[in-house]
Amino acid sequence: MSTQHLQSRTVPWTLKDTWLGAACLGMWLFLSYCLVLILKLLALDISPGLMVTGLELALLIPVWGLTRKKYGVRWSHLGVTKFKPRYLGLGLGLFVPAMWLNALYEAFLSRFGLKMQPEVERILTETSSPGLFILAAVIIAPLVEEIFFRGFLFAGLKNRFPWITAMLISSGLFALLHLSPLAAPPIFLLGLIFAYLYQRSGSIWPAVIIHSLVNSLAVIWVFGQQTL
């Protein structure tokens, strides 16, 4: 099946299904916050990598229930399909200026002694076994989040709204997922890029690869800071 065909067709799940999935995201955020709070109150030592992996994979539950189980769709409807290499080149071309803007924004925050995601730095530097957390950040999170936000939410919203509107809404929810107000602007920008790549290619893979690259560079940056 060509990516052009995937790009132009509508998906079988409805706008109601899509909003229900967004509501599940809100519940996921609430339960995640409660879980972290309970763990702190009970002083339980649970691997951050294991917790992040479990929470990320939980995002696939509403996707599975509202698409594959309800309508019997294939993974290709969710963007898990082949793509033309030029779209990865497009993603890399958008990635470079986005990273420059991100660096400028981070430099601006540093002037006030602020950091975008200090909790990520704390986990990477304080946990005794950061390997699983790095795996979750570099492999699991990009794949799961692109399936949820682009393959499911963005595609579902396009059934009712213009694709640019769908891109803005899904990117806003993507920024909300990370529960970090200071990091919201660059994450929102990345969400726009990922949605645009999906719109152009009909596949989530270009966005997954760029998403993984972004997270990998963030991990490298944290460890690099520790060696300076």
mmCIF file with all atom_site columns, C-alpha atoms in Angstrom:
data_model
loop_
_atom_site.group_PDB
_atom_site.id
_atom_site.type_symbol
_atom_site.label_atom_id
_atom_site.label_alt_id
_atom_site.label_comp_id
_atom_site.label_asym_id
_atom_site.label_entity_id
_atom_site.label_seq_id
_atom_site.pdbx_PDB_ins_code
_atom_site.Cartn_x
_atom_site.Cartn_y
_atom_site.Cartn_z
_atom_site.occupancy
_atom_site.B_iso_or_equiv
_atom_site.pdbx_formal_charge
_atom_site.auth_seq_id
_atom_site.auth_comp_id
_atom_site.auth_asym_id
_atom_site.auth_atom_id
_atom_site.pdbx_PDB_model_num
ATOM 1   C CA . MET A 1 1   ? 0.000   0.000  0.000  1.00 0.00 ? 1   MET A CA 1
ATOM 2   C CA . SER A 1 2   ? 1.525   3.335  -0.990 1.00 0.00 ? 2   SER A CA 1
ATOM 3   C CA . THR A 1 3   ? 2.208   6.089  1.496  1.00 0.00 ? 3   THR A CA 1
ATOM 4   C CA . GLN A 1 4   ? 0.291   8.466  -0.731 1.00 0.00 ? 4   GLN A CA 1
ATOM 5   C CA . HIS A 1 5   ? -2.830  6.321  -0.324 1.00 0.00 ? 5   HIS A CA 1
ATOM 6   C CA . LEU A 1 6   ? -2.371  6.196  3.437  1.00 0.00 ? 6   LEU A CA 1
ATOM 7   C CA . GLN A 1 7   ? -1.905  9.943  3.465  1.00 0.00 ? 7   GLN A CA 1
ATOM 8   C CA . SER A 1 8   ? -5.156  10.747 1.693  1.00 0.00 ? 8   SER A CA 1
ATOM 9   C CA . ARG A 1 9   ? -7.604  8.295  3.277  1.00 0.00 ? 9   ARG A CA 1
ATOM 10  C CA . THR A 1 10  ? -9.566  8.754  6.496  1.00 0.00 ? 10  THR A CA 1
ATOM 11  C CA . VAL A 1 11  ? -9.212  6.398  9.430  1.00 0.00 ? 11  VAL A CA 1
ATOM 12  C CA . PRO A 1 12  ? -12.125 4.257  10.663 1.00 0.00 ? 12  PRO A CA 1
ATOM 13  C CA . TRP A 1 13  ? -12.226 5.519  14.235 1.00 0.00 ? 13  TRP A CA 1
ATOM 14  C CA . THR A 1 14  ? -14.471 8.504  14.866 1.00 0.00 ? 14  THR A CA 1
ATOM 15  C CA . LEU A 1 15  ? -13.902 11.921 16.384 1.00 0.00 ? 15  LEU A CA 1
ATOM 16  C CA . LYS A 1 16  ? -15.709 10.640 19.475 1.00 0.00 ? 16  LYS A CA 1
ATOM 17  C CA . ASP A 1 17  ? -13.190 7.799  19.723 1.00 0.00 ? 17  ASP A CA 1
ATOM 18  C CA . THR A 1 18  ? -10.373 10.319 19.358 1.00 0.00 ? 18  THR A CA 1
ATOM 19  C CA . TRP A 1 19  ? -11.663 12.573 22.129 1.00 0.00 ? 19  TRP A CA 1
ATOM 20  C CA . LEU A 1 20  ? -12.203 9.503  24.306 1.00 0.00 ? 20  LEU A CA 1
ATOM 21  C CA . GLY A 1 21  ? -8.556  8.653  23.728 1.00 0.00 ? 21  GLY A CA 1
ATOM 22  C CA . ALA A 1 22  ? -7.617  12.214 24.734 1.00 0.00 ? 22  ALA A CA 1
ATOM 23  C CA . ALA A 1 23  ? -9.713  11.781 27.897 1.00 0.00 ? 23  ALA A CA 1
ATOM 24  C CA . CYS A 1 24  ? -7.785  8.577  28.603 1.00 0.00 ? 24  CYS A CA 1
ATOM 25  C CA . LEU A 1 25  ? -4.616  10.639 28.296 1.00 0.00 ? 25  LEU A CA 1
ATOM 26  C CA . GLY A 1 26  ? -5.950  13.020 30.950 1.00 0.00 ? 26  GLY A CA 1
ATOM 27  C CA . MET A 1 27  ? -6.717  10.084 33.232 1.00 0.00 ? 27  MET A CA 1
ATOM 28  C CA . TRP A 1 28  ? -3.254  8.674  32.509 1.00 0.00 ? 28  TRP A CA 1
ATOM 29  C CA . LEU A 1 29  ? -1.665  11.977 33.553 1.00 0.00 ? 29  LEU A CA 1
ATOM 30  C CA . PHE A 1 30  ? -3.685  12.074 36.776 1.00 0.00 ? 30  PHE A CA 1
ATOM 31  C CA . LEU A 1 31  ? -2.889  8.476  37.701 1.00 0.00 ? 31  LEU A CA 1
ATOM 32  C CA . SER A 1 32  ? 0.789   8.968  36.846 1.00 0.00 ? 32  SER A CA 1
ATOM 33  C CA . TYR A 1 33  ? 0.966   11.976 39.163 1.00 0.00 ? 33  TYR A CA 1
ATOM 34  C CA . CYS A 1 34  ? -0.795  10.034 41.930 1.00 0.00 ? 34  CYS A CA 1
ATOM 35  C CA . LEU A 1 35  ? 1.571   7.090  41.482 1.00 0.00 ? 35  LEU A CA 1
ATOM 36  C CA . VAL A 1 36  ? 4.647   9.300  41.784 1.00 0.00 ? 36  VAL A CA 1
ATOM 37  C CA . LEU A 1 37  ? 3.181   11.007 44.851 1.00 0.00 ? 37  LEU A CA 1
ATOM 38  C CA . ILE A 1 38  ? 2.384   7.671  46.548 1.00 0.00 ? 38  ILE A CA 1
ATOM 39  C CA . LEU A 1 39  ? 5.868   6.331  45.847 1.00 0.00 ? 39  LEU A CA 1
ATOM 40  C CA . LYS A 1 40  ? 7.390   9.437  47.426 1.00 0.00 ? 40  LYS A CA 1
ATOM 41  C CA . LEU A 1 41  ? 5.122   9.288  50.474 1.00 0.00 ? 41  LEU A CA 1
ATOM 42  C CA . LEU A 1 42  ? 5.883   5.602  51.038 1.00 0.00 ? 42  LEU A CA 1
ATOM 43  C CA . ALA A 1 43  ? 9.577   6.118  50.233 1.00 0.00 ? 43  ALA A CA 1
ATOM 44  C CA . LEU A 1 44  ? 9.468   3.147  47.864 1.00 0.00 ? 44  LEU A CA 1
ATOM 45  C CA . ASP A 1 45  ? 12.525  2.629  45.691 1.00 0.00 ? 45  ASP A CA 1
ATOM 46  C CA . ILE A 1 46  ? 11.260  1.613  42.256 1.00 0.00 ? 46  ILE A CA 1
ATOM 47  C CA . SER A 1 47  ? 13.424  1.769  39.151 1.00 0.00 ? 47  SER A CA 1
ATOM 48  C CA . PRO A 1 48  ? 12.566  4.974  37.229 1.00 0.00 ? 48  PRO A CA 1
ATOM 49  C CA . GLY A 1 49  ? 13.240  3.117  33.991 1.00 0.00 ? 49  GLY A CA 1
ATOM 50  C CA . LEU A 1 50  ? 10.769  0.380  34.900 1.00 0.00 ? 50  LEU A CA 1
ATOM 51  C CA . MET A 1 51  ? 8.132   2.912  35.911 1.00 0.00 ? 51  MET A CA 1
ATOM 52  C CA . VAL A 1 52  ? 8.541   5.014  32.743 1.00 0.00 ? 52  VAL A CA 1
ATOM 53  C CA . THR A 1 53  ? 8.432   1.885  30.579 1.00 0.00 ? 53  THR A CA 1
ATOM 54  C CA . GLY A 1 54  ? 5.203   0.730  32.200 1.00 0.00 ? 54  GLY A CA 1
ATOM 55  C CA . LEU A 1 55  ? 3.567   4.153  31.950 1.00 0.00 ? 55  LEU A CA 1
ATOM 56  C CA . GLU A 1 56  ? 4.562   4.562  28.301 1.00 0.00 ? 56  GLU A CA 1
ATOM 57  C CA . LEU A 1 57  ? 3.234   1.136  27.326 1.00 0.00 ? 57  LEU A CA 1
ATOM 58  C CA . ALA A 1 58  ? -0.031  1.923  29.147 1.00 0.00 ? 58  ALA A CA 1
ATOM 59  C CA . LEU A 1 59  ? -0.696  4.605  26.507 1.00 0.00 ? 59  LEU A CA 1
ATOM 60  C CA . LEU A 1 60  ? -1.169  1.830  23.967 1.00 0.00 ? 60  LEU A CA 1
ATOM 61  C CA . ILE A 1 61  ? -4.181  0.422  25.844 1.00 0.00 ? 61  ILE A CA 1
ATOM 62  C CA . PRO A 1 62  ? -6.706  3.075  24.683 1.00 0.00 ? 62  PRO A CA 1
ATOM 63  C CA . VAL A 1 63  ? -5.186  3.012  21.191 1.00 0.00 ? 63  VAL A CA 1
ATOM 64  C CA . TRP A 1 64  ? -5.658  -0.754 20.976 1.00 0.00 ? 64  TRP A CA 1
ATOM 65  C CA . GLY A 1 65  ? -9.195  -0.625 22.406 1.00 0.00 ? 65  GLY A CA 1
ATOM 66  C CA . LEU A 1 66  ? -10.424 2.262  20.238 1.00 0.00 ? 66  LEU A CA 1
ATOM 67  C CA . THR A 1 67  ? -8.839  1.159  16.966 1.00 0.00 ? 67  THR A CA 1
ATOM 68  C CA . ARG A 1 68  ? -7.667  -2.428 16.621 1.00 0.00 ? 68  ARG A CA 1
ATOM 69  C CA . LYS A 1 69  ? -10.221 -4.063 18.942 1.00 0.00 ? 69  LYS A CA 1
ATOM 70  C CA . LYS A 1 70  ? -13.188 -1.856 18.007 1.00 0.00 ? 70  LYS A CA 1
ATOM 71  C CA . TYR A 1 71  ? -12.621 -1.626 14.243 1.00 0.00 ? 71  TYR A CA 1
ATOM 72  C CA . GLY A 1 72  ? -10.118 -4.373 13.516 1.00 0.00 ? 72  GLY A CA 1
ATOM 73  C CA . VAL A 1 73  ? -7.729  -1.918 11.895 1.00 0.00 ? 73  VAL A CA 1
ATOM 74  C CA . ARG A 1 74  ? -4.241  -2.818 10.774 1.00 0.00 ? 74  ARG A CA 1
ATOM 75  C CA . TRP A 1 75  ? -1.108  -1.216 12.157 1.00 0.00 ? 75  TRP A CA 1
ATOM 76  C CA . SER A 1 76  ? -0.785  0.606  8.841  1.00 0.00 ? 76  SER A CA 1
ATOM 77  C CA . HIS A 1 77  ? -3.858  2.681  9.770  1.00 0.00 ? 77  HIS A CA 1
ATOM 78  C CA . LEU A 1 78  ? -1.815  3.916  12.745 1.00 0.00 ? 78  LEU A CA 1
ATOM 79  C CA . GLY A 1 79  ? 1.095   4.870  10.532 1.00 0.00 ? 79  GLY A CA 1
ATOM 80  C CA . VAL A 1 80  ? 3.236   1.795  11.155 1.00 0.00 ? 80  VAL A CA 1
ATOM 81  C CA . THR A 1 81  ? 4.152   1.394  7.510  1.00 0.00 ? 81  THR A CA 1
ATOM 82  C CA . LYS A 1 82  ? 7.001   1.919  5.080  1.00 0.00 ? 82  LYS A CA 1
ATOM 83  C CA . PHE A 1 83  ? 8.109   5.388  4.022  1.00 0.00 ? 83  PHE A CA 1
ATOM 84  C CA . LYS A 1 84  ? 10.253  6.970  1.367  1.00 0.00 ? 84  LYS A CA 1
ATOM 85  C CA . PRO A 1 85  ? 13.778  7.974  2.517  1.00 0.00 ? 85  PRO A CA 1
ATOM 86  C CA . ARG A 1 86  ? 13.291  11.580 1.410  1.00 0.00 ? 86  ARG A CA 1
ATOM 87  C CA . TYR A 1 87  ? 10.918  12.106 4.324  1.00 0.00 ? 87  TYR A CA 1
ATOM 88  C CA . LEU A 1 88  ? 13.652  11.205 6.773  1.00 0.00 ? 88  LEU A CA 1
ATOM 89  C CA . GLY A 1 89  ? 15.799  13.816 5.035  1.00 0.00 ? 89  GLY A CA 1
ATOM 90  C CA . LEU A 1 90  ? 12.944  16.298 5.483  1.00 0.00 ? 90  LEU A CA 1
ATOM 91  C CA . GLY A 1 91  ? 12.824  15.425 9.174  1.00 0.00 ? 91  GLY A CA 1
ATOM 92  C CA . LEU A 1 92  ? 16.551  15.963 9.588  1.00 0.00 ? 92  LEU A CA 1
ATOM 93  C CA . GLY A 1 93  ? 16.265  19.278 7.763  1.00 0.00 ? 93  GLY A CA 1
ATOM 94  C CA . LEU A 1 94  ? 13.597  20.425 10.234 1.00 0.00 ? 94  LEU A CA 1
ATOM 95  C CA . PHE A 1 95  ? 15.446  18.929 13.189 1.00 0.00 ? 95  PHE A CA 1
ATOM 96  C CA . VAL A 1 96  ? 18.534  21.153 12.844 1.00 0.00 ? 96  VAL A CA 1
ATOM 97  C CA . PRO A 1 97  ? 16.821  24.576 13.184 1.00 0.00 ? 97  PRO A CA 1
ATOM 98  C CA . ALA A 1 98  ? 14.554  23.151 15.891 1.00 0.00 ? 98  ALA A CA 1
ATOM 99  C CA . MET A 1 99  ? 17.616  22.153 17.920 1.00 0.00 ? 99  MET A CA 1
ATOM 100 C CA . TRP A 1 100 ? 19.142  25.604 17.452 1.00 0.00 ? 100 TRP A CA 1
ATOM 101 C CA . LEU A 1 101 ? 15.947  27.202 18.755 1.00 0.00 ? 101 LEU A CA 1
ATOM 102 C CA . ASN A 1 102 ? 15.933  24.721 21.631 1.00 0.00 ? 102 ASN A CA 1
ATOM 103 C CA . ALA A 1 103 ? 19.542  25.632 22.512 1.00 0.00 ? 103 ALA A CA 1
ATOM 104 C CA . LEU A 1 104 ? 18.711  29.356 22.463 1.00 0.00 ? 104 LEU A CA 1
ATOM 105 C CA . TYR A 1 105 ? 15.680  28.769 24.660 1.00 0.00 ? 105 TYR A CA 1
ATOM 106 C CA . GLU A 1 106 ? 17.701  26.700 27.128 1.00 0.00 ? 106 GLU A CA 1
ATOM 107 C CA . ALA A 1 107 ? 20.409  29.386 27.217 1.00 0.00 ? 107 ALA A CA 1
ATOM 108 C CA . PHE A 1 108 ? 17.705  31.959 27.979 1.00 0.00 ? 108 PHE A CA 1
ATOM 109 C CA . LEU A 1 109 ? 16.369  29.839 30.856 1.00 0.00 ? 109 LEU A CA 1
ATOM 110 C CA . SER A 1 110 ? 19.870  29.285 32.249 1.00 0.00 ? 110 SER A CA 1
ATOM 111 C CA . ARG A 1 111 ? 20.277  33.054 32.694 1.00 0.00 ? 111 ARG A CA 1
ATOM 112 C CA . PHE A 1 112 ? 17.593  32.795 35.376 1.00 0.00 ? 112 PHE A CA 1
ATOM 113 C CA . GLY A 1 113 ? 18.942  29.573 36.877 1.00 0.00 ? 113 GLY A CA 1
ATOM 114 C CA . LEU A 1 114 ? 16.160  27.493 35.326 1.00 0.00 ? 114 LEU A CA 1
ATOM 115 C CA . LYS A 1 115 ? 16.219  24.157 33.520 1.00 0.00 ? 115 LYS A CA 1
ATOM 116 C CA . MET A 1 116 ? 13.617  22.675 31.191 1.00 0.00 ? 116 MET A CA 1
ATOM 117 C CA . GLN A 1 117 ? 13.415  19.160 32.670 1.00 0.00 ? 117 GLN A CA 1
ATOM 118 C CA . PRO A 1 118 ? 15.519  18.977 35.860 1.00 0.00 ? 118 PRO A CA 1
ATOM 119 C CA . GLU A 1 119 ? 13.778  15.760 36.928 1.00 0.00 ? 119 GLU A CA 1
ATOM 120 C CA . VAL A 1 120 ? 15.220  13.938 33.897 1.00 0.00 ? 120 VAL A CA 1
ATOM 121 C CA . GLU A 1 121 ? 18.730  15.075 34.810 1.00 0.00 ? 121 GLU A CA 1
ATOM 122 C CA . ARG A 1 122 ? 18.181  13.953 38.392 1.00 0.00 ? 122 ARG A CA 1
ATOM 123 C CA . ILE A 1 123 ? 17.029  10.488 37.325 1.00 0.00 ? 123 ILE A CA 1
ATOM 124 C CA . LEU A 1 124 ? 19.928  9.980  34.935 1.00 0.00 ? 124 LEU A CA 1
ATOM 125 C CA . THR A 1 125 ? 22.570  11.134 37.393 1.00 0.00 ? 125 THR A CA 1
ATOM 126 C CA . GLU A 1 126 ? 21.218  9.717  40.651 1.00 0.00 ? 126 GLU A CA 1
ATOM 127 C CA . THR A 1 127 ? 19.798  6.326  39.705 1.00 0.00 ? 127 THR A CA 1
ATOM 128 C CA . SER A 1 128 ? 22.139  3.377  40.146 1.00 0.00 ? 128 SER A CA 1
ATOM 129 C CA . SER A 1 129 ? 20.986  1.714  36.918 1.00 0.00 ? 129 SER A CA 1
ATOM 130 C CA . PRO A 1 130 ? 20.022  4.297  34.269 1.00 0.00 ? 130 PRO A CA 1
ATOM 131 C CA . GLY A 1 131 ? 20.151  1.757  31.433 1.00 0.00 ? 131 GLY A CA 1
ATOM 132 C CA . LEU A 1 132 ? 16.434  0.897  31.424 1.00 0.00 ? 132 LEU A CA 1
ATOM 133 C CA . PHE A 1 133 ? 15.493  4.570  31.700 1.00 0.00 ? 133 PHE A CA 1
ATOM 134 C CA . ILE A 1 134 ? 17.689  5.380  28.696 1.00 0.00 ? 134 ILE A CA 1
ATOM 135 C CA . LEU A 1 135 ? 16.107  2.477  26.758 1.00 0.00 ? 135 LEU A CA 1
ATOM 136 C CA . ALA A 1 136 ? 12.643  3.804  27.618 1.00 0.00 ? 136 ALA A CA 1
ATOM 137 C CA . ALA A 1 137 ? 13.576  7.354  26.610 1.00 0.00 ? 137 ALA A CA 1
ATOM 138 C CA . VAL A 1 138 ? 15.362  6.488  23.365 1.00 0.00 ? 138 VAL A CA 1
ATOM 139 C CA . ILE A 1 139 ? 13.367  3.516  22.039 1.00 0.00 ? 139 ILE A CA 1
ATOM 140 C CA . ILE A 1 140 ? 10.074  2.890  23.835 1.00 0.00 ? 140 ILE A CA 1
ATOM 141 C CA . ALA A 1 141 ? 8.855   6.466  24.336 1.00 0.00 ? 141 ALA A CA 1
ATOM 142 C CA . PRO A 1 142 ? 9.398   7.622  20.723 1.00 0.00 ? 142 PRO A CA 1
ATOM 143 C CA . LEU A 1 143 ? 7.566   4.607  19.305 1.00 0.00 ? 143 LEU A CA 1
ATOM 144 C CA . VAL A 1 144 ? 4.647   4.629  21.761 1.00 0.00 ? 144 VAL A CA 1
ATOM 145 C CA . GLU A 1 145 ? 4.171   8.405  21.704 1.00 0.00 ? 145 GLU A CA 1
ATOM 146 C CA . GLU A 1 146 ? 4.239   8.594  17.907 1.00 0.00 ? 146 GLU A CA 1
ATOM 147 C CA . ILE A 1 147 ? 1.631   5.834  17.676 1.00 0.00 ? 147 ILE A CA 1
ATOM 148 C CA . PHE A 1 148 ? -0.569  7.611  20.223 1.00 0.00 ? 148 PHE A CA 1
ATOM 149 C CA . PHE A 1 149 ? -0.186  11.267 19.253 1.00 0.00 ? 149 PHE A CA 1
ATOM 150 C CA . ARG A 1 150 ? 0.355   11.060 15.509 1.00 0.00 ? 150 ARG A CA 1
ATOM 151 C CA . GLY A 1 151 ? -0.950  7.671  14.408 1.00 0.00 ? 151 GLY A CA 1
ATOM 152 C CA . PHE A 1 152 ? -4.060  7.837  16.614 1.00 0.00 ? 152 PHE A CA 1
ATOM 153 C CA . LEU A 1 153 ? -4.856  11.377 17.812 1.00 0.00 ? 153 LEU A CA 1
ATOM 154 C CA . PHE A 1 154 ? -3.632  13.428 14.857 1.00 0.00 ? 154 PHE A CA 1
ATOM 155 C CA . ALA A 1 155 ? -5.120  11.016 12.321 1.00 0.00 ? 155 ALA A CA 1
ATOM 156 C CA . GLY A 1 156 ? -8.434  10.902 14.202 1.00 0.00 ? 156 GLY A CA 1
ATOM 157 C CA . LEU A 1 157 ? -8.677  14.672 14.509 1.00 0.00 ? 157 LEU A CA 1
ATOM 158 C CA . LYS A 1 158 ? -8.116  15.010 10.755 1.00 0.00 ? 158 LYS A CA 1
ATOM 159 C CA . ASN A 1 159 ? -11.432 13.208 10.235 1.00 0.00 ? 159 ASN A CA 1
ATOM 160 C CA . ARG A 1 160 ? -13.194 16.356 11.433 1.00 0.00 ? 160 ARG A CA 1
ATOM 161 C CA . PHE A 1 161 ? -10.720 19.271 11.375 1.00 0.00 ? 161 PHE A CA 1
ATOM 162 C CA . PRO A 1 162 ? -8.234  20.651 8.823  1.00 0.00 ? 162 PRO A CA 1
ATOM 163 C CA . TRP A 1 163 ? -4.885  18.925 9.251  1.00 0.00 ? 163 TRP A CA 1
ATOM 164 C CA . ILE A 1 164 ? -3.223  22.103 10.567 1.00 0.00 ? 164 ILE A CA 1
ATOM 165 C CA . THR A 1 165 ? -5.840  22.370 13.322 1.00 0.00 ? 165 THR A CA 1
ATOM 166 C CA . ALA A 1 166 ? -5.358  18.684 14.091 1.00 0.00 ? 166 ALA A CA 1
ATOM 167 C CA . MET A 1 167 ? -1.606  19.260 14.202 1.00 0.00 ? 167 MET A CA 1
ATOM 168 C CA . LEU A 1 168 ? -1.961  22.125 16.699 1.00 0.00 ? 168 LEU A CA 1
ATOM 169 C CA . ILE A 1 169 ? -4.307  20.179 18.990 1.00 0.00 ? 169 ILE A CA 1
ATOM 170 C CA . SER A 1 170 ? -2.275  16.973 18.996 1.00 0.00 ? 170 SER A CA 1
ATOM 171 C CA . SER A 1 171 ? 0.973   18.897 19.543 1.00 0.00 ? 171 SER A CA 1
ATOM 172 C CA . GLY A 1 172 ? -0.560  20.757 22.470 1.00 0.00 ? 172 GLY A CA 1
ATOM 173 C CA . LEU A 1 173 ? -1.582  17.461 24.075 1.00 0.00 ? 173 LEU A CA 1
ATOM 174 C CA . PHE A 1 174 ? 1.890   16.100 23.349 1.00 0.00 ? 174 PHE A CA 1
ATOM 175 C CA . ALA A 1 175 ? 3.453   19.018 25.256 1.00 0.00 ? 175 ALA A CA 1
ATOM 176 C CA . LEU A 1 176 ? 0.991   18.463 28.112 1.00 0.00 ? 176 LEU A CA 1
ATOM 177 C CA . LEU A 1 177 ? 2.089   14.831 28.426 1.00 0.00 ? 177 LEU A CA 1
ATOM 178 C CA . HIS A 1 178 ? 5.528   15.825 29.691 1.00 0.00 ? 178 HIS A CA 1
ATOM 179 C CA . LEU A 1 179 ? 4.165   17.771 32.693 1.00 0.00 ? 179 LEU A CA 1
ATOM 180 C CA . SER A 1 180 ? 6.937   20.358 32.456 1.00 0.00 ? 180 SER A CA 1
ATOM 181 C CA . PRO A 1 181 ? 5.735   23.942 31.829 1.00 0.00 ? 181 PRO A CA 1
ATOM 182 C CA . LEU A 1 182 ? 9.212   25.260 31.025 1.00 0.00 ? 182 LEU A CA 1
ATOM 183 C CA . ALA A 1 183 ? 9.760   22.505 28.451 1.00 0.00 ? 183 ALA A CA 1
ATOM 184 C CA . ALA A 1 184 ? 6.333   22.969 26.835 1.00 0.00 ? 184 ALA A CA 1
ATOM 185 C CA . PRO A 1 185 ? 7.347   25.422 24.038 1.00 0.00 ? 185 PRO A CA 1
ATOM 186 C CA . PRO A 1 186 ? 10.146  23.283 22.504 1.00 0.00 ? 186 PRO A CA 1
ATOM 187 C CA . ILE A 1 187 ? 8.120   20.085 22.977 1.00 0.00 ? 187 ILE A CA 1
ATOM 188 C CA . PHE A 1 188 ? 5.152   21.719 21.233 1.00 0.00 ? 188 PHE A CA 1
ATOM 189 C CA . LEU A 1 189 ? 7.456   22.711 18.348 1.00 0.00 ? 189 LEU A CA 1
ATOM 190 C CA . LEU A 1 190 ? 8.718   19.140 18.072 1.00 0.00 ? 190 LEU A CA 1
ATOM 191 C CA . GLY A 1 191 ? 5.114   17.924 18.070 1.00 0.00 ? 191 GLY A CA 1
ATOM 192 C CA . LEU A 1 192 ? 4.392   20.174 15.094 1.00 0.00 ? 192 LEU A CA 1
ATOM 193 C CA . ILE A 1 193 ? 7.391   18.743 13.248 1.00 0.00 ? 193 ILE A CA 1
ATOM 194 C CA . PHE A 1 194 ? 6.411   15.145 13.998 1.00 0.00 ? 194 PHE A CA 1
ATOM 195 C CA . ALA A 1 195 ? 2.813   15.730 12.884 1.00 0.00 ? 195 ALA A CA 1
ATOM 196 C CA . TYR A 1 196 ? 4.012   17.425 9.691  1.00 0.00 ? 196 TYR A CA 1
ATOM 197 C CA . LEU A 1 197 ? 6.279   14.471 8.913  1.00 0.00 ? 197 LEU A CA 1
ATOM 198 C CA . TYR A 1 198 ? 3.360   12.107 9.395  1.00 0.00 ? 198 TYR A CA 1
ATOM 199 C CA . GLN A 1 199 ? 1.134   14.260 7.213  1.00 0.00 ? 199 GLN A CA 1
ATOM 200 C CA . ARG A 1 200 ? 3.705   14.266 4.415  1.00 0.00 ? 200 ARG A CA 1
ATOM 201 C CA . SER A 1 201 ? 4.875   10.656 4.603  1.00 0.00 ? 201 SER A CA 1
ATOM 202 C CA . GLY A 1 202 ? 1.832   8.728  5.840  1.00 0.00 ? 202 GLY A CA 1
ATOM 203 C CA . SER A 1 203 ? 4.177   6.882  8.203  1.00 0.00 ? 203 SER A CA 1
ATOM 204 C CA . ILE A 1 204 ? 5.125   7.443  11.838 1.00 0.00 ? 204 ILE A CA 1
ATOM 205 C CA . TRP A 1 205 ? 8.667   6.118  11.278 1.00 0.00 ? 205 TRP A CA 1
ATOM 206 C CA . PRO A 1 206 ? 10.343  9.394  10.203 1.00 0.00 ? 206 PRO A CA 1
ATOM 207 C CA . ALA A 1 207 ? 8.951   11.034 13.349 1.00 0.00 ? 207 ALA A CA 1
ATOM 208 C CA . VAL A 1 208 ? 9.948   8.037  15.502 1.00 0.00 ? 208 VAL A CA 1
ATOM 209 C CA . ILE A 1 209 ? 13.534  8.251  14.248 1.00 0.00 ? 209 ILE A CA 1
ATOM 210 C CA . ILE A 1 210 ? 13.799  12.020 14.774 1.00 0.00 ? 210 ILE A CA 1
ATOM 211 C CA . HIS A 1 211 ? 12.061  11.701 18.166 1.00 0.00 ? 211 HIS A CA 1
ATOM 212 C CA . SER A 1 212 ? 14.582  9.042  19.183 1.00 0.00 ? 212 SER A CA 1
ATOM 213 C CA . LEU A 1 213 ? 17.436  11.253 18.002 1.00 0.00 ? 213 LEU A CA 1
ATOM 214 C CA . VAL A 1 214 ? 16.161  14.183 20.076 1.00 0.00 ? 214 VAL A CA 1
ATOM 215 C CA . ASN A 1 215 ? 15.927  12.047 23.211 1.00 0.00 ? 215 ASN A CA 1
ATOM 216 C CA . SER A 1 216 ? 19.342  10.497 22.568 1.00 0.00 ? 216 SER A CA 1
ATOM 217 C CA . LEU A 1 217 ? 20.941  13.929 22.320 1.00 0.00 ? 217 LEU A CA 1
ATOM 218 C CA . ALA A 1 218 ? 19.212  14.967 25.556 1.00 0.00 ? 218 ALA A CA 1
ATOM 219 C CA . VAL A 1 219 ? 20.704  11.932 27.340 1.00 0.00 ? 219 VAL A CA 1
ATOM 220 C CA . ILE A 1 220 ? 24.151  12.626 25.887 1.00 0.00 ? 220 ILE A CA 1
ATOM 221 C CA . TRP A 1 221 ? 23.880  16.279 26.927 1.00 0.00 ? 221 TRP A CA 1
ATOM 222 C CA . VAL A 1 222 ? 23.092  15.356 30.553 1.00 0.00 ? 222 VAL A CA 1
ATOM 223 C CA . PHE A 1 223 ? 26.027  12.964 30.836 1.00 0.00 ? 223 PHE A CA 1
ATOM 224 C CA . GLY A 1 224 ? 28.284  15.433 29.032 1.00 0.00 ? 224 GLY A CA 1
ATOM 225 C CA . GLN A 1 225 ? 27.408  18.109 31.591 1.00 0.00 ? 225 GLN A CA 1
ATOM 226 C CA . GLN A 1 226 ? 28.462  15.764 34.383 1.00 0.00 ? 226 GLN A CA 1
ATOM 227 C CA . THR A 1 227 ? 31.940  15.350 32.922 1.00 0.00 ? 227 THR A CA 1
ATOM 228 C CA . LEU A 1 228 ? 32.629  19.079 32.591 1.00 0.00 ? 228 LEU A CA 1
#
